[in-house]
Structures are given as structure tokens and as C-alpha cells.
Amino acid sequence: MSTGATWDEDLTVAPRGFWKGYLKLSLVTCPVAMAPATSEAEKIRFHTLNRATGNRVEGIYVDAETGKTVESDDQARGYERAPDSYVILDDDDLDSVALESNRTIDIETFVPADSVEWIWYDTPHFLLPDDPVGEEAFAVIREAMEATGKVGLSRVVLHRRERPVMLEPRGRGIVLWTLHYSDELRRPDGYFEDIAEKADSELVTLVGRLIDKRTRDWAAELVHDPLRDNLKQLIASKRKKKAPARRRAAHSTEDADDTPTNVVNIMDALKKSLAAERRSGGRKS
């Protein structure tokens, strides 16, 4: 089940082995390690400061009724069963209902790779063998899924919560996707049912030509975050006590008066867009 993605050399390298356990299929078992396929290391984060002193501000918990500070030892998890009425749960309570899938990914079921819709996908992880002795068993499971066009379904405990997961063969490894629970999803039916099923064929042809003009091969820079670069520039200028020049938004090239209001305006706008694409050679600024 390929998504068309390519692994570019400049993408952030994921740390290896934040989770270790076993991959199991019937009597076949091999040690595996899991690493996140995404990273937030490059995100720019801000701290809350006291503007007057420049010192960090610490968060504290206070009792909503008494206003007194509640120390960490006195803090408890509570489930609200009725307004202002809670059931208190401690670590022992949670451990007593914990499931046994915290260290074993036991593949219970296989389904056709193209039968799992995108809406179920949550977070991707890389799954790889954690012992040279287990590499053959890992490779056999991976290649068998690839050959049959199937993906595996299982469950695993991550961050103290059991999650349904899907195992997808990818290259020499396996991508493990955590999946959403069914009660977490909203189906799109109610959102799209009032939208027209068919559009004007001539307009569709013009938009198709515009799409062709703007089509290029997938590359990582197509989803580069310009805001992060702008924030870095802003922070650097603040350090130098200089105000940064305000940059014009990359997509603010259309005048407000060009906003189409009916089919005739849409047709004119599309023709102008195609003419502009031809003048620029199909390249976007």
C-alpha cells in the first residue's frame, strides 16, 4: 500500500528504539524496535516569561474552591460521572486494567492493503528487527505481506494506552501505523451530501489544464514550513535589536477585486490564470 512518498536525504533522521518488544505471528517471534517516523525536534517552541523580569513562569495547580496550592503528591486523576462528582483513580487502579499487549505485537488479522481508508490512519512509526538472529523471521513476515498485498492488524500499548495498529511492509522494513478507534472518527457523509455532484464540463477542462501546468514531481520542499524560517529570522533580528522587514505573503498575488462571484467570472479567472501560467513558463514564484 504505497503512499507515493519518498525518503529524502535531508529529512530528519528518526531516533532508534524508543520502544522495544516482540513481533509475533503464530509461532514465529522476533525481537523488534520501534522508532517514530516523524519528529518535532525542529519546531520552534516558546516559554511563558515574566515580562518585567524575563524569568520563566512556573505552572501550579490550585484547588478550585479553596484557592490553595495542591502539591504533586496530592494530585489525582478523576473521572467526572456527574457535575462536580468524580471517581478518583490512582496508578494501581490503572495498572489493574492494563492490557498485556505492552511488549508484544501479535498480528491477529490480515486485511487487503487497499481496504484501510486514510481516515483511520493516526501516527506512523518505523518497525525494525532488534537482533540479527531475528532478522530472517522479520523479513519473512514483511515479504509475505508484500507478496499477498495484505497488511497486518494488531494492538500495542504506547504511552500507557493500548492502540490498534496496522503493519505495512515498506522497503526493507515495516511501517507501523497507530489507528484511530471507531468512536474517534466522524464520517464525511453528512458534510458532503449537499455539494453538487457534477460541475460544468468546460470549467473542469480549464481547471485540468491549470493542474497540468502546475504539476511536478513530489519533493520534500513542497511541504517546507516557511513560518519556521520567518520565526528564525524574527528571533535573529530581535537578538540584533533590529526590526525585521515584513515579508509579503507568497500567495497574496491576487487582487481582492478578482474574487469570482459567478460562473462567468470563474471562466474569466481561469483563462487569465492559464495565460499567466504560459507567460511564466508554468513556474510558481
PDB file of C-alpha atoms in Angstrom, residues 39 50 85 94 137 161 176 190 192 194 198 200 240 256 284:
ATOM      1  CA  SER A  39       9.937  14.455  14.511  1.00  0.00           C
ATOM      2  CA  ASN A  50       7.504  37.342  33.301  1.00  0.00           C
ATOM      3  CA  SER A  85     -18.850  14.439  41.220  1.00  0.00           C
ATOM      4  CA  LEU A  94      -4.971   1.826  36.127  1.00  0.00           C
ATOM      5  CA  ALA A 137      11.768 -14.044  10.760  1.00  0.00           C
ATOM      6  CA  ARG A 161      -2.671   3.420  26.314  1.00  0.00           C
ATOM      7  CA  LEU A 176       3.553   0.587  11.982  1.00  0.00           C
ATOM      8  CA  GLY A 190     -23.069  14.460   6.449  1.00  0.00           C
ATOM      9  CA  PHE A 192     -20.541  16.463   1.616  1.00  0.00           C
ATOM     10  CA  ASP A 194     -25.337  18.886  -0.123  1.00  0.00           C
ATOM     11  CA  LYS A 198     -21.214  17.374 -11.145  1.00  0.00           C
ATOM     12  CA  ASP A 200     -19.558  22.417 -15.592  1.00  0.00           C
ATOM     13  CA  LYS A 240      20.411  42.211  16.993  1.00  0.00           C
ATOM     14  CA  ALA A 256      -9.492  41.413  -3.930  1.00  0.00           C
ATOM     15  CA  LYS A 284       5.252  29.409  -9.430  1.00  0.00           C
TER      16      LYS A 284
END
